[in-house]
PDB file of C-alpha atoms in Angstrom:
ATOM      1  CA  UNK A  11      -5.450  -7.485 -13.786  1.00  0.00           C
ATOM      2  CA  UNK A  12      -8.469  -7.777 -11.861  1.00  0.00           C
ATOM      3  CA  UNK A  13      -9.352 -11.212 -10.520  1.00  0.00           C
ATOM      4  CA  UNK A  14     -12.683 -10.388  -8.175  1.00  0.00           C
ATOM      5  CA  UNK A  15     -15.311  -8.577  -7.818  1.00  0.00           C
ATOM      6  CA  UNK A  16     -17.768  -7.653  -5.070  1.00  0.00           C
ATOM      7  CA  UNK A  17     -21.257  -5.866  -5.914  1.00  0.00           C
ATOM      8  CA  UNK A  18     -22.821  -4.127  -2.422  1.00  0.00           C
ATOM      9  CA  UNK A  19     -26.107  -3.240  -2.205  1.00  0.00           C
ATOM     10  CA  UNK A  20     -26.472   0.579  -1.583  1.00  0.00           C
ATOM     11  CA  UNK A  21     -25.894   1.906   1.237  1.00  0.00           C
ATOM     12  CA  UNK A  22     -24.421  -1.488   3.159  1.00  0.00           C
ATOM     13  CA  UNK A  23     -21.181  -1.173   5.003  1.00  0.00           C
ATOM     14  CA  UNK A  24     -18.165  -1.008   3.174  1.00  0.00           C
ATOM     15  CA  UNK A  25     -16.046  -2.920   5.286  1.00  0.00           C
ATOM     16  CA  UNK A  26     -18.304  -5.530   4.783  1.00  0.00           C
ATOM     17  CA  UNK A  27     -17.895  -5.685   1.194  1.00  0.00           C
ATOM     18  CA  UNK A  28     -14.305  -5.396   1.612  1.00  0.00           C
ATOM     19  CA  UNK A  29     -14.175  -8.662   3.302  1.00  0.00           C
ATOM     20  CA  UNK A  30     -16.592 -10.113   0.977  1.00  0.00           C
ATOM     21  CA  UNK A  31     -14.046  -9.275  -1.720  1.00  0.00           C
ATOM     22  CA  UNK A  32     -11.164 -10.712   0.399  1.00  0.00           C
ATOM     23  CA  UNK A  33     -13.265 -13.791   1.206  1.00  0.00           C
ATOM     24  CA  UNK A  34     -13.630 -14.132  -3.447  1.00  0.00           C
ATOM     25  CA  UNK A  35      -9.858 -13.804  -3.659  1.00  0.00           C
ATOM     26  CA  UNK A  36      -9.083 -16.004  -0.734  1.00  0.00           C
ATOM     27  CA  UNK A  37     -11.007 -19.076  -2.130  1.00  0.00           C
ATOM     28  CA  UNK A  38      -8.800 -18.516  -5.583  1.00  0.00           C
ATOM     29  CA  UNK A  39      -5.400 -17.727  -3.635  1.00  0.00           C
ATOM     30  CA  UNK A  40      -5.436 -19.470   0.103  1.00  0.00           C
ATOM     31  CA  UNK A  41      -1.768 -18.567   0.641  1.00  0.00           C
ATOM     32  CA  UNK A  42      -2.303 -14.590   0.241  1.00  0.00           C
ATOM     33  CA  UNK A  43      -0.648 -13.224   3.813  1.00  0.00           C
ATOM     34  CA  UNK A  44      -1.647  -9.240   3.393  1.00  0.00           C
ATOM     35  CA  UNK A  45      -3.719  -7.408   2.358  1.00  0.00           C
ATOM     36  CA  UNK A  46      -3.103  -3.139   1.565  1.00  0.00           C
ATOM     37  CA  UNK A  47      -6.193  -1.114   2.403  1.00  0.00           C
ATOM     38  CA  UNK A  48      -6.272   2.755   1.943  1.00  0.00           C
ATOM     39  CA  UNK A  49      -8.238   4.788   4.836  1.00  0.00           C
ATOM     40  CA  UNK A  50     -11.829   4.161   3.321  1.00  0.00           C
ATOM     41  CA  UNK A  51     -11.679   0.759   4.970  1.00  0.00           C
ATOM     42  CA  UNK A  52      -9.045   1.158   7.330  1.00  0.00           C
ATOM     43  CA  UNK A  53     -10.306   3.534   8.948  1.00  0.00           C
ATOM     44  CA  UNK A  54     -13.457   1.391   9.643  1.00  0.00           C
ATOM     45  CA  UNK A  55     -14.158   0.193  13.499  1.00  0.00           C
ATOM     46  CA  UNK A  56     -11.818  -2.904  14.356  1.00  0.00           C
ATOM     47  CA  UNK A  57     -15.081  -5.131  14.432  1.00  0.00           C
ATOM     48  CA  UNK A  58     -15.760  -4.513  10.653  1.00  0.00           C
ATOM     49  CA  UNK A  59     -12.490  -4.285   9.440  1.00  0.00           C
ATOM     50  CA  UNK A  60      -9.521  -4.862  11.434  1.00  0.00           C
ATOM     51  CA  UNK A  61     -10.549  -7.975  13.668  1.00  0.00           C
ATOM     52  CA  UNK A  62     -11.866  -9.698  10.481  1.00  0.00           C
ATOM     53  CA  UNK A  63      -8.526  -9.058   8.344  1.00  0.00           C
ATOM     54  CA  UNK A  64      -6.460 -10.970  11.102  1.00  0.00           C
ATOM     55  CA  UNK A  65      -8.830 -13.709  11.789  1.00  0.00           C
ATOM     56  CA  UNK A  66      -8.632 -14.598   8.085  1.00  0.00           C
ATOM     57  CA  UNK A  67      -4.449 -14.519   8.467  1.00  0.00           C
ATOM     58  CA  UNK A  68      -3.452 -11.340   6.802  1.00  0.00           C
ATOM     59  CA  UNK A  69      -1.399  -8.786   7.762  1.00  0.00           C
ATOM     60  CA  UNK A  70      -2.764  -5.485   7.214  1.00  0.00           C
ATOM     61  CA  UNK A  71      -0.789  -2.660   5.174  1.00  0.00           C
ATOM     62  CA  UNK A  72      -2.315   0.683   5.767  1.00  0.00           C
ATOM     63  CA  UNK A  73      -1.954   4.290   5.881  1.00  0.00           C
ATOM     64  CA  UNK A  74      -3.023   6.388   9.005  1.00  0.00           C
ATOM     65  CA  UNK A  75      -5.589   8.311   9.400  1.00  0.00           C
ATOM     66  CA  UNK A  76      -4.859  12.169  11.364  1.00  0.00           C
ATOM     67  CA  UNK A  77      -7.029  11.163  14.614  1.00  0.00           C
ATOM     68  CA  UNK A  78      -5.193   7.650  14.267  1.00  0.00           C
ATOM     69  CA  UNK A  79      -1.951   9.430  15.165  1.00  0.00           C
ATOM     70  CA  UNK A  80      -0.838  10.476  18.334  1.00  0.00           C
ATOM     71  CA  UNK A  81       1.160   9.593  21.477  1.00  0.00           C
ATOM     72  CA  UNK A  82      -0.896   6.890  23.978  1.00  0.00           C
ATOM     73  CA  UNK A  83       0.085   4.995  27.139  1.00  0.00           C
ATOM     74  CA  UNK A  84       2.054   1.691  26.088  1.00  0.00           C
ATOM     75  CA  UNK A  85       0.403  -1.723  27.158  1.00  0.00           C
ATOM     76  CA  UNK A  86       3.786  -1.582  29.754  1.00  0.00           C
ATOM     77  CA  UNK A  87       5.851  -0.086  32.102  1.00  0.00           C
ATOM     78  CA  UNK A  88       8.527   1.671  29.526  1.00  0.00           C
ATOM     79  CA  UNK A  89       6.530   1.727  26.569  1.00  0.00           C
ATOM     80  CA  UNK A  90       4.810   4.128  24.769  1.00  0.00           C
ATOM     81  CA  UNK A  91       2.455   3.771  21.825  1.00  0.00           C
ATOM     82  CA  UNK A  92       3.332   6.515  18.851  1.00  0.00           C
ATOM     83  CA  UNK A  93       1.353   6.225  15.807  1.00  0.00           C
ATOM     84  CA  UNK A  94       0.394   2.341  16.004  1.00  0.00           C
ATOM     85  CA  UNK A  95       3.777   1.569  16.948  1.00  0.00           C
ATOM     86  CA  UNK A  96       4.615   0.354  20.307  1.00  0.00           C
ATOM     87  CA  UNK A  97       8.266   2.342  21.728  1.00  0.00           C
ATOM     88  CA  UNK A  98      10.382   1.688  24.298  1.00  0.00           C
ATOM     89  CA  UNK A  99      10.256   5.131  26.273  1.00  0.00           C
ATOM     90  CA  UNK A 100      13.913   5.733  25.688  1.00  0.00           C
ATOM     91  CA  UNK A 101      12.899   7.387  22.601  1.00  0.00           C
ATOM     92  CA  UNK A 102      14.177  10.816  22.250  1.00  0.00           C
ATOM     93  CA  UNK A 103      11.946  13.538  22.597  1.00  0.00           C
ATOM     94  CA  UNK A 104      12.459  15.197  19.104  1.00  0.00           C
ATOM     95  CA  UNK A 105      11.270  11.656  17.475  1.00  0.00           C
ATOM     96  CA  UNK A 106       8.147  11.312  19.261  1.00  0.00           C
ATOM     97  CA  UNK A 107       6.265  14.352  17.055  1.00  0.00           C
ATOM     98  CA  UNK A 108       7.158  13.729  13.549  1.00  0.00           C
ATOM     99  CA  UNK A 109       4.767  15.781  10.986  1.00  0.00           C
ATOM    100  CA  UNK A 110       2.670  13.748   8.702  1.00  0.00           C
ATOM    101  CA  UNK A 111       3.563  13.642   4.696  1.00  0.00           C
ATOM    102  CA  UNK A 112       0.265  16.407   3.264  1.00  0.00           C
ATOM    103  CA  UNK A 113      -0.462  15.854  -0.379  1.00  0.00           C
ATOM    104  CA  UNK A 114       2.123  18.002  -2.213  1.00  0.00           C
ATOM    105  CA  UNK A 115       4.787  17.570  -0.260  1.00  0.00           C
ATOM    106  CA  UNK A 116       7.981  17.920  -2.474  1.00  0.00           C
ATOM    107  CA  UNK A 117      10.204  14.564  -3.177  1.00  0.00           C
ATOM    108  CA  UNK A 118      12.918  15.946  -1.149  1.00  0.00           C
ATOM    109  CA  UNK A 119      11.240  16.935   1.752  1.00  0.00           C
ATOM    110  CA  UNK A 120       9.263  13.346   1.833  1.00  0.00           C
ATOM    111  CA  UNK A 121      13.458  11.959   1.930  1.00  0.00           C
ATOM    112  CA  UNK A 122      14.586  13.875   4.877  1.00  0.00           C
ATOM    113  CA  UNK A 123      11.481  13.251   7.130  1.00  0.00           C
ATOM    114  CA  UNK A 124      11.549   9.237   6.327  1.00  0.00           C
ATOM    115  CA  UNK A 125      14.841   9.237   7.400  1.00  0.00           C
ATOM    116  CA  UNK A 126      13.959  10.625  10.989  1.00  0.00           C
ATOM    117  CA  UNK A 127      11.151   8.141  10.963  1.00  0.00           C
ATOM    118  CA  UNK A 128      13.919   5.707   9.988  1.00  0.00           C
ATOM    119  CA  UNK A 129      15.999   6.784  12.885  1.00  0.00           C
ATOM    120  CA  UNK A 130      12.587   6.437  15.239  1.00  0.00           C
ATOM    121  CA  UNK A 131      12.350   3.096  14.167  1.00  0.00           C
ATOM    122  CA  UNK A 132      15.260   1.631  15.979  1.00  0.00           C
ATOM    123  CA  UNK A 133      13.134   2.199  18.979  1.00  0.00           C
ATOM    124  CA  UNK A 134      10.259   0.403  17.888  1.00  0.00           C
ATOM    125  CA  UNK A 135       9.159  -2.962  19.859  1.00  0.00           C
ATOM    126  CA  UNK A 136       8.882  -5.924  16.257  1.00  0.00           C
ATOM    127  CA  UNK A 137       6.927  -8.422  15.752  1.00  0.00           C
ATOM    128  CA  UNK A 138       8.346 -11.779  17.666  1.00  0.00           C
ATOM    129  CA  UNK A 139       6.116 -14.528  15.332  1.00  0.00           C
ATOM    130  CA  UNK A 140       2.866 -14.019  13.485  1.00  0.00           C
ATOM    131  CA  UNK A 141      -0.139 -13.387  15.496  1.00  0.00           C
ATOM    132  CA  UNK A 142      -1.439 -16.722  17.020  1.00  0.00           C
ATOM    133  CA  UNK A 143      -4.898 -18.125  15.857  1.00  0.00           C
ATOM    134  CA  UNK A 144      -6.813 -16.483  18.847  1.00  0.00           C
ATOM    135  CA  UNK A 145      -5.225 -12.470  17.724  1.00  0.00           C
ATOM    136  CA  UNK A 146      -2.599 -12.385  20.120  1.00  0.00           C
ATOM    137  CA  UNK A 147       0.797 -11.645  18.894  1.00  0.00           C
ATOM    138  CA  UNK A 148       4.326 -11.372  20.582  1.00  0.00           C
ATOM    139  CA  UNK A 149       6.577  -8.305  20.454  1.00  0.00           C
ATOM    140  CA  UNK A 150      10.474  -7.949  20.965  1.00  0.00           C
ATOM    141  CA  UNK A 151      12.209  -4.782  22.160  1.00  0.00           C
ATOM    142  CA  UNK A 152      14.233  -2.988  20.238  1.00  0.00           C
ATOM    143  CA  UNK A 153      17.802  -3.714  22.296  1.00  0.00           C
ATOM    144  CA  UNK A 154      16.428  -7.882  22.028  1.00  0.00           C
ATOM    145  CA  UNK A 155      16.201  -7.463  18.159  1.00  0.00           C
ATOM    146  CA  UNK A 156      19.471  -6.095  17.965  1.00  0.00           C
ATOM    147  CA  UNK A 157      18.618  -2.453  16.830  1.00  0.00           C
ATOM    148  CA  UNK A 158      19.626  -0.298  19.659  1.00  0.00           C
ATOM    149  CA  UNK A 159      22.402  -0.012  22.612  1.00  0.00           C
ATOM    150  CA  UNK A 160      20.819  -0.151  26.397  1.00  0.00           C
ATOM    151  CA  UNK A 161      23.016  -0.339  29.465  1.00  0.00           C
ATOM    152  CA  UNK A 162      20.374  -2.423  31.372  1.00  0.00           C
ATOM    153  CA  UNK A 163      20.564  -5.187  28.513  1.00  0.00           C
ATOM    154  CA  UNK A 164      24.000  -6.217  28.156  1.00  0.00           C
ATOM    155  CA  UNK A 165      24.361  -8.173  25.047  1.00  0.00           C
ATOM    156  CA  UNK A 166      23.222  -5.475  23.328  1.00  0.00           C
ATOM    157  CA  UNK A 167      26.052  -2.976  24.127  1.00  0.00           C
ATOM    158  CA  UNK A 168      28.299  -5.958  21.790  1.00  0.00           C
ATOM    159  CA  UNK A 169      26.884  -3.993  19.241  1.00  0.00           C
ATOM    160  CA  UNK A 170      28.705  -1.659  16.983  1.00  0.00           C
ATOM    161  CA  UNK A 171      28.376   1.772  18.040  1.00  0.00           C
ATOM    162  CA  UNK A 172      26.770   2.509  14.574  1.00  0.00           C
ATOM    163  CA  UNK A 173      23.438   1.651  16.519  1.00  0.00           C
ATOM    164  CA  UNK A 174      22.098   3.844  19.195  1.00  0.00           C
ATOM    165  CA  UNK A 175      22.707   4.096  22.652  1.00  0.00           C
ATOM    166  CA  UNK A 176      20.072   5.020  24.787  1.00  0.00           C
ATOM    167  CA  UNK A 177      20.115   7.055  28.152  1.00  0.00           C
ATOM    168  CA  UNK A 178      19.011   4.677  29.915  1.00  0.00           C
ATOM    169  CA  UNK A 179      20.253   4.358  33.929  1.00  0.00           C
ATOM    170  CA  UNK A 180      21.688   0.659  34.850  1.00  0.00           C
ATOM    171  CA  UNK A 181      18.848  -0.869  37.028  1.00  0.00           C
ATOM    172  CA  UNK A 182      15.859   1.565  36.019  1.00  0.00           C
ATOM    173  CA  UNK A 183      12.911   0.627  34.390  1.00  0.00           C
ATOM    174  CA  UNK A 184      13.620  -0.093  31.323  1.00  0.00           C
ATOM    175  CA  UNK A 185      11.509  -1.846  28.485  1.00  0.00           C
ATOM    176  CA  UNK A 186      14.071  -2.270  25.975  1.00  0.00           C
ATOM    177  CA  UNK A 187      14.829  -5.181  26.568  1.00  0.00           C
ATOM    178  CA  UNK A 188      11.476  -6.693  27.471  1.00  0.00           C
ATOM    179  CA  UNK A 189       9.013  -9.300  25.520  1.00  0.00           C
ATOM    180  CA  UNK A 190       4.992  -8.148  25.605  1.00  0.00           C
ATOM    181  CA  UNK A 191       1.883 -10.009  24.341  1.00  0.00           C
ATOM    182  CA  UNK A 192      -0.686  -7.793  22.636  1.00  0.00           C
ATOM    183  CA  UNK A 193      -3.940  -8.775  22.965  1.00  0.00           C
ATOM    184  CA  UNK A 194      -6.521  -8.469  19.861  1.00  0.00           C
ATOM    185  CA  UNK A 195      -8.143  -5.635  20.655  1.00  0.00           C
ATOM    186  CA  UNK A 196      -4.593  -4.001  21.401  1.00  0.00           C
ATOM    187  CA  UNK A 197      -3.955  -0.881  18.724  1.00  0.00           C
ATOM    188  CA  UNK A 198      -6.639  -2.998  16.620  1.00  0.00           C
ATOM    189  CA  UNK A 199      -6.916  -0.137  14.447  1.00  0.00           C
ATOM    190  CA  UNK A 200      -3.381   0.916  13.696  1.00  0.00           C
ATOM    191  CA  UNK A 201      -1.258  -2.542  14.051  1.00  0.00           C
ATOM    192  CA  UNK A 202       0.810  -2.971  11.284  1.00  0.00           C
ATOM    193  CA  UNK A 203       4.344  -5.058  10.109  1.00  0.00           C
ATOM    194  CA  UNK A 204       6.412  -2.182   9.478  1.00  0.00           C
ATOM    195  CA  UNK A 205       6.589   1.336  11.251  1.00  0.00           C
ATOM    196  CA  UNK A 206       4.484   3.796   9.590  1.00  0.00           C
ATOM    197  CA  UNK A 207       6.302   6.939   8.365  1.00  0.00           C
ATOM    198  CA  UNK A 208       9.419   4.841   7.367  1.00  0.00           C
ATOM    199  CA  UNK A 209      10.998   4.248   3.943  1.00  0.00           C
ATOM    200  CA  UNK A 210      10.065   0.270   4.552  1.00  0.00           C
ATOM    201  CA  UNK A 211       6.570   1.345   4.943  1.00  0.00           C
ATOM    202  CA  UNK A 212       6.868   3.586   1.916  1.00  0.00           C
ATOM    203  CA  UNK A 213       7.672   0.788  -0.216  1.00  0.00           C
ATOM    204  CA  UNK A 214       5.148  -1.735   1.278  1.00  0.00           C
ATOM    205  CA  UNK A 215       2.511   0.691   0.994  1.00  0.00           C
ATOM    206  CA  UNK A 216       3.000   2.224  -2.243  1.00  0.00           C
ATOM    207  CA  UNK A 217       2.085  -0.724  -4.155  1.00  0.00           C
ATOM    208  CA  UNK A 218      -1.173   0.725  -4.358  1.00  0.00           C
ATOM    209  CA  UNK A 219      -0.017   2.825  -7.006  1.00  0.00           C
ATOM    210  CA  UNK A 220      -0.831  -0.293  -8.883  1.00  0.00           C
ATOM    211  CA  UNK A 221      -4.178  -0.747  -7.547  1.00  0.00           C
ATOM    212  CA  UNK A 222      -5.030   3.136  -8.139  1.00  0.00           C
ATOM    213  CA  UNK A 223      -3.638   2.293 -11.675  1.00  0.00           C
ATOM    214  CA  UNK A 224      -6.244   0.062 -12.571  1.00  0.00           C
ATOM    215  CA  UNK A 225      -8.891   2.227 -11.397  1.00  0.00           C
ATOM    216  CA  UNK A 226      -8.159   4.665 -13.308  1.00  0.00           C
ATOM    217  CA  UNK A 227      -8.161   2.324 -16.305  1.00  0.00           C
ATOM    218  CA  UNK A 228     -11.775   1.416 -15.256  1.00  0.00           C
ATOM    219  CA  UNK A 229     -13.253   4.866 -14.698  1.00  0.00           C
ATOM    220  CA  UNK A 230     -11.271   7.093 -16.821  1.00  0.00           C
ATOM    221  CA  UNK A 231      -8.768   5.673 -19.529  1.00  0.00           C
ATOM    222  CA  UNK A 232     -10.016   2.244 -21.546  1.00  0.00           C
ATOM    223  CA  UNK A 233     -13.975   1.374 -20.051  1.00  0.00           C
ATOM    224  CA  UNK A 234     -14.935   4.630 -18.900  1.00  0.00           C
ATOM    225  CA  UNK A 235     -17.281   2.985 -16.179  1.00  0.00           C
ATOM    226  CA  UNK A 236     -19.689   6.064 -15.109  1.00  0.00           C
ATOM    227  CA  UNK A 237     -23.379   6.080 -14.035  1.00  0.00           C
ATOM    228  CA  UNK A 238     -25.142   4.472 -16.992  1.00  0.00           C
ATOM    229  CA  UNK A 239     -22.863   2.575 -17.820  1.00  0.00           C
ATOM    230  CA  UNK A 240     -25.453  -0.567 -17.290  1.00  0.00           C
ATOM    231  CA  UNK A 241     -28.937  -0.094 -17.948  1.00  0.00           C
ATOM    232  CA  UNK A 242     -29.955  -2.790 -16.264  1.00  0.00           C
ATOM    233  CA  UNK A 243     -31.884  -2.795 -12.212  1.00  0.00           C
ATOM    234  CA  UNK A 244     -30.372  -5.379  -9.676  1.00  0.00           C
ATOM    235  CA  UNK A 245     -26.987  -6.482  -8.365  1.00  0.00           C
ATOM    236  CA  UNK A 246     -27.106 -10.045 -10.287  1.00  0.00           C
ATOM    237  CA  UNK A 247     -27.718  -8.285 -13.480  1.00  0.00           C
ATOM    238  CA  UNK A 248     -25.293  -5.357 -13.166  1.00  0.00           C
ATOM    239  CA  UNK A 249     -22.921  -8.148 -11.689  1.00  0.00           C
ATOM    240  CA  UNK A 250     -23.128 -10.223 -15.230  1.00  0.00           C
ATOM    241  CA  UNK A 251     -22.766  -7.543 -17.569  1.00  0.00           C
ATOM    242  CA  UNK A 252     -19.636  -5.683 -15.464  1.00  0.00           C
ATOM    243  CA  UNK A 253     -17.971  -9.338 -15.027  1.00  0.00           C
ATOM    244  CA  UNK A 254     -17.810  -9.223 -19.188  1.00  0.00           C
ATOM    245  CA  UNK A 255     -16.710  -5.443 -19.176  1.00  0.00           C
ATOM    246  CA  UNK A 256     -13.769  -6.687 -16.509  1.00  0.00           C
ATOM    247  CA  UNK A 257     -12.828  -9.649 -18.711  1.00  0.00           C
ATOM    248  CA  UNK A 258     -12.309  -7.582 -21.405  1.00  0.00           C
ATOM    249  CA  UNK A 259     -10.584  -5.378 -20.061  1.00  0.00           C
ATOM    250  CA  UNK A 260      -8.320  -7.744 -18.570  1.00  0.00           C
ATOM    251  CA  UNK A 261      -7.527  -8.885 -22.201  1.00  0.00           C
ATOM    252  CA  UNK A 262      -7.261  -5.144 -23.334  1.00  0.00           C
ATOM    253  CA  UNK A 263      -4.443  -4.559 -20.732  1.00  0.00           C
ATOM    254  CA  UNK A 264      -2.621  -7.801 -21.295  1.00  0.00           C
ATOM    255  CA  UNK A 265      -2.449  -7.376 -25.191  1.00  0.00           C
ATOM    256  CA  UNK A 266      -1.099  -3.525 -24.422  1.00  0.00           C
ATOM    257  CA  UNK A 267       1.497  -4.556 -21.834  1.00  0.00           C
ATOM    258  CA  UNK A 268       2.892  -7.169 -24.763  1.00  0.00           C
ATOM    259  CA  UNK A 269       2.292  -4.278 -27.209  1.00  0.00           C
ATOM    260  CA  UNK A 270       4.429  -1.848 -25.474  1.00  0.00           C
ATOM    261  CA  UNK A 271       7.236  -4.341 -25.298  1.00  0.00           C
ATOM    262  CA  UNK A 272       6.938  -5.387 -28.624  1.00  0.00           C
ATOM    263  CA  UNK A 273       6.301  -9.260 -27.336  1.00  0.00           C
ATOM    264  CA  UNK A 274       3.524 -11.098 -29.458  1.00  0.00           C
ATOM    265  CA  UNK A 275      -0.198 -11.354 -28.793  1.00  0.00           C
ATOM    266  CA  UNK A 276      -0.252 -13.479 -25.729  1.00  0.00           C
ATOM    267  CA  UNK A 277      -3.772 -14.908 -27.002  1.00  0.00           C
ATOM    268  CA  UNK A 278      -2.292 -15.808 -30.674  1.00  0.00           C
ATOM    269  CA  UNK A 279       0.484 -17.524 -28.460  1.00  0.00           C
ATOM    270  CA  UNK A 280      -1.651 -19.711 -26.274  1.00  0.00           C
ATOM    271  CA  UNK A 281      -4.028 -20.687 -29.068  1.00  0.00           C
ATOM    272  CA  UNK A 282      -0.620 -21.590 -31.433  1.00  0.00           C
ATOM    273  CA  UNK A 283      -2.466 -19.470 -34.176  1.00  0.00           C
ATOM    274  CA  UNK A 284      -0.434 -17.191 -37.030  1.00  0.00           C
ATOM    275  CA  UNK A 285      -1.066 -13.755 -36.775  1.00  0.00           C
ATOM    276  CA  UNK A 286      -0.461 -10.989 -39.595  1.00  0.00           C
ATOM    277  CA  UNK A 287      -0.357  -8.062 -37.965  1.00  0.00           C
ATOM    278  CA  UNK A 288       2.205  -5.528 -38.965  1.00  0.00           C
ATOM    279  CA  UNK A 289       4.986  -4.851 -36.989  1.00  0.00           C
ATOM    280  CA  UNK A 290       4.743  -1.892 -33.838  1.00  0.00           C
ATOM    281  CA  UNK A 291       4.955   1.091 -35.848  1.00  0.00           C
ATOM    282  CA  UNK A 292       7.833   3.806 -34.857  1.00  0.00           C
ATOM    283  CA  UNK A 293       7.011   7.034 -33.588  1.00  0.00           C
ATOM    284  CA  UNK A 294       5.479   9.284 -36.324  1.00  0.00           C
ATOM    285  CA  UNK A 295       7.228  12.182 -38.084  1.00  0.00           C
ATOM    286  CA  UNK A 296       5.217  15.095 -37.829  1.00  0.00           C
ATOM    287  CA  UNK A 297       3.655  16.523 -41.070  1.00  0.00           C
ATOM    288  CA  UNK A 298       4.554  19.186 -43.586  1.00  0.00           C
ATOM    289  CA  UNK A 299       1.448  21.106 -43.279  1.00  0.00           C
ATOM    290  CA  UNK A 300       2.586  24.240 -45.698  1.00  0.00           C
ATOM    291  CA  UNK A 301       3.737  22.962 -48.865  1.00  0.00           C
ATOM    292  CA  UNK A 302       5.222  26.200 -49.934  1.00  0.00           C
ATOM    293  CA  UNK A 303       6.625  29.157 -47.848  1.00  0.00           C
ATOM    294  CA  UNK A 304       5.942  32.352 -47.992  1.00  0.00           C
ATOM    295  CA  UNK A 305       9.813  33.425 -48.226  1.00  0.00           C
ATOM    296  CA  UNK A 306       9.447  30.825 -52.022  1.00  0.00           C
ATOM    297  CA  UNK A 307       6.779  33.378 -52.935  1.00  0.00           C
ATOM    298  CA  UNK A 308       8.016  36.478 -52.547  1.00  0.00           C
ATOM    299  CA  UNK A 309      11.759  35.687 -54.018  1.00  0.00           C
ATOM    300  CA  UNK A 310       9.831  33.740 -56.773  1.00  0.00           C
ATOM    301  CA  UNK A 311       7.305  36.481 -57.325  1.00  0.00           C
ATOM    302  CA  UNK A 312       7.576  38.268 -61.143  1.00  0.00           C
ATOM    303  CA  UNK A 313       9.243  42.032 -61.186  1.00  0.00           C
ATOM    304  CA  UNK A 314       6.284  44.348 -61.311  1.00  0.00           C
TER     305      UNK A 314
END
């Protein structure tokens, strides 16, 4: 269902729309807490997308772009940052340069690599609270939250030995333990509540299927939406007559969902009205398109 709409002038930023659009939904909804953006708007600076997402008090679900990955200096001693993730730098070497999933990529192949993102996820510093009014959020490491071993912390080493240990040396430096305080401007562009790569993330982020879904159904499937669609100059204008297309659309998708379920018209049940429609016909039987064979011919045929 869509529930918003944002027409842009052409050629104006589209990361300024975005938050136009997030602005419309946000005056209907006030207690939305995220918002899932794919790479055409994530990928914006921080100043037109990022820094305007958290000021408004949503947490950002995105996918990474190729030059957003990579392996950076962590904002402490004993961190590192891996793909918009901080680490503590216990993290095994043969986790830190995990292949990205290309478009393709078989179903069983996509299982086996989340896993060892899974796996490079116990090493990952999580969030402590939300991020305060003025951007700056609190992060726990990994042997505080209770996901890894360390020698140099103790209470963790209580924890089954299903979790795992890291090499760290009693009295080294050692993060894993540690609380930091990221600043706004801190992995602005790649911050994110779960670890990218991982089966969590998967999940989170694949609700966009739905919101790909209803593209489709406006460009390709039901209103076929294409240039000339409106033949009509100006945003206000186009604005009006696509509003009208959305709506009933809306009420095209809504009467199929019930359709396909065999529920009745939710518009006949609102309005208390009696409807005569027939019953959801069955799947059809395909036709007898020869009404006699050839084999009835020639045994039926007259001796010559």
């Amino acid at each position: 269902m869509f529930t918003a709409m944002h027409l842009a002038v052409a050629g104006s930023h589209k990361g300024d729309a975005g938050i136009s659009l997030i602005e419309q939904h946000l005056a209907r909804r006030p207690h939305t807490r995220e918002v899932i953006a794919d790479r055409g708007y994530s990928f914006c600076t921080p100043a037109r997308w990022a820094h305007p997402v958290r000021a408004r008090g949503l947490e950002p679900v995105i996918d990474l772009h190729p030059n957003q990955r990579g392996t950076h200096p962590g904002p402490l001693a004993g961190t590192v940052i891996i793909d918009g993730t901080v680490f503590t730098d216990a993290l095994p070497h043969p986790l830190r340069d995990l292949p990205g999933f290309p478009i393709g990529m078989r179903s069983a192949e996509k299982t086996e690599l989340r896993a060892r993102y899974d796996h490079r996820a116990a090493y990952a510093f999580t969030p402590h609270s939300r991020p305060d009014t003025d951007g700056y959020q609190r992060l726990k490491g990994p042997a505080l939250a209770g996901h890894l071993r360390c020698p140099n912390h103790p209470t963790s080493m209580r924890l089954p030995h299903t979790r795992p240990t890291t090499t760290c040396r009693i009295g080294a430096q050692c993060a894993c333990g540690k609380t930091i305080t990221l600043s706004p401007d801190v992995m602005a562009w790649t911050r994110q509540r779960t670890v990218w790569g991982t089966n969590a993330w998967a999940a989170d982020y694949g609700r966009r299927a739905a919101i790909e879904s209803g593209n489709a159904e406006i460009k390709t499937h039901r209103l076929h939406m294409d240039r000339g669609f409106t033949r009509v100059f100006g945003t206000t204008k186009n604005s009006i007559l696509i509003a009208f297309a959305l709506a009933g659309l809306n009420h095209t998708l809504l009467r199929a969902w019930h359709t396909k379920r065999q529920l009745p018209d939710p518009w006949v049940t609102f309005t208390g009205e009696e409807t005569t429609e027939p019953a959801v016909p069955g799947p059809r039987t395909r036709a007898r398109r020869r009404t006699t064979s050839l084999t009835a011919l020639v045994d039926g045929a007259p001796p010559g």
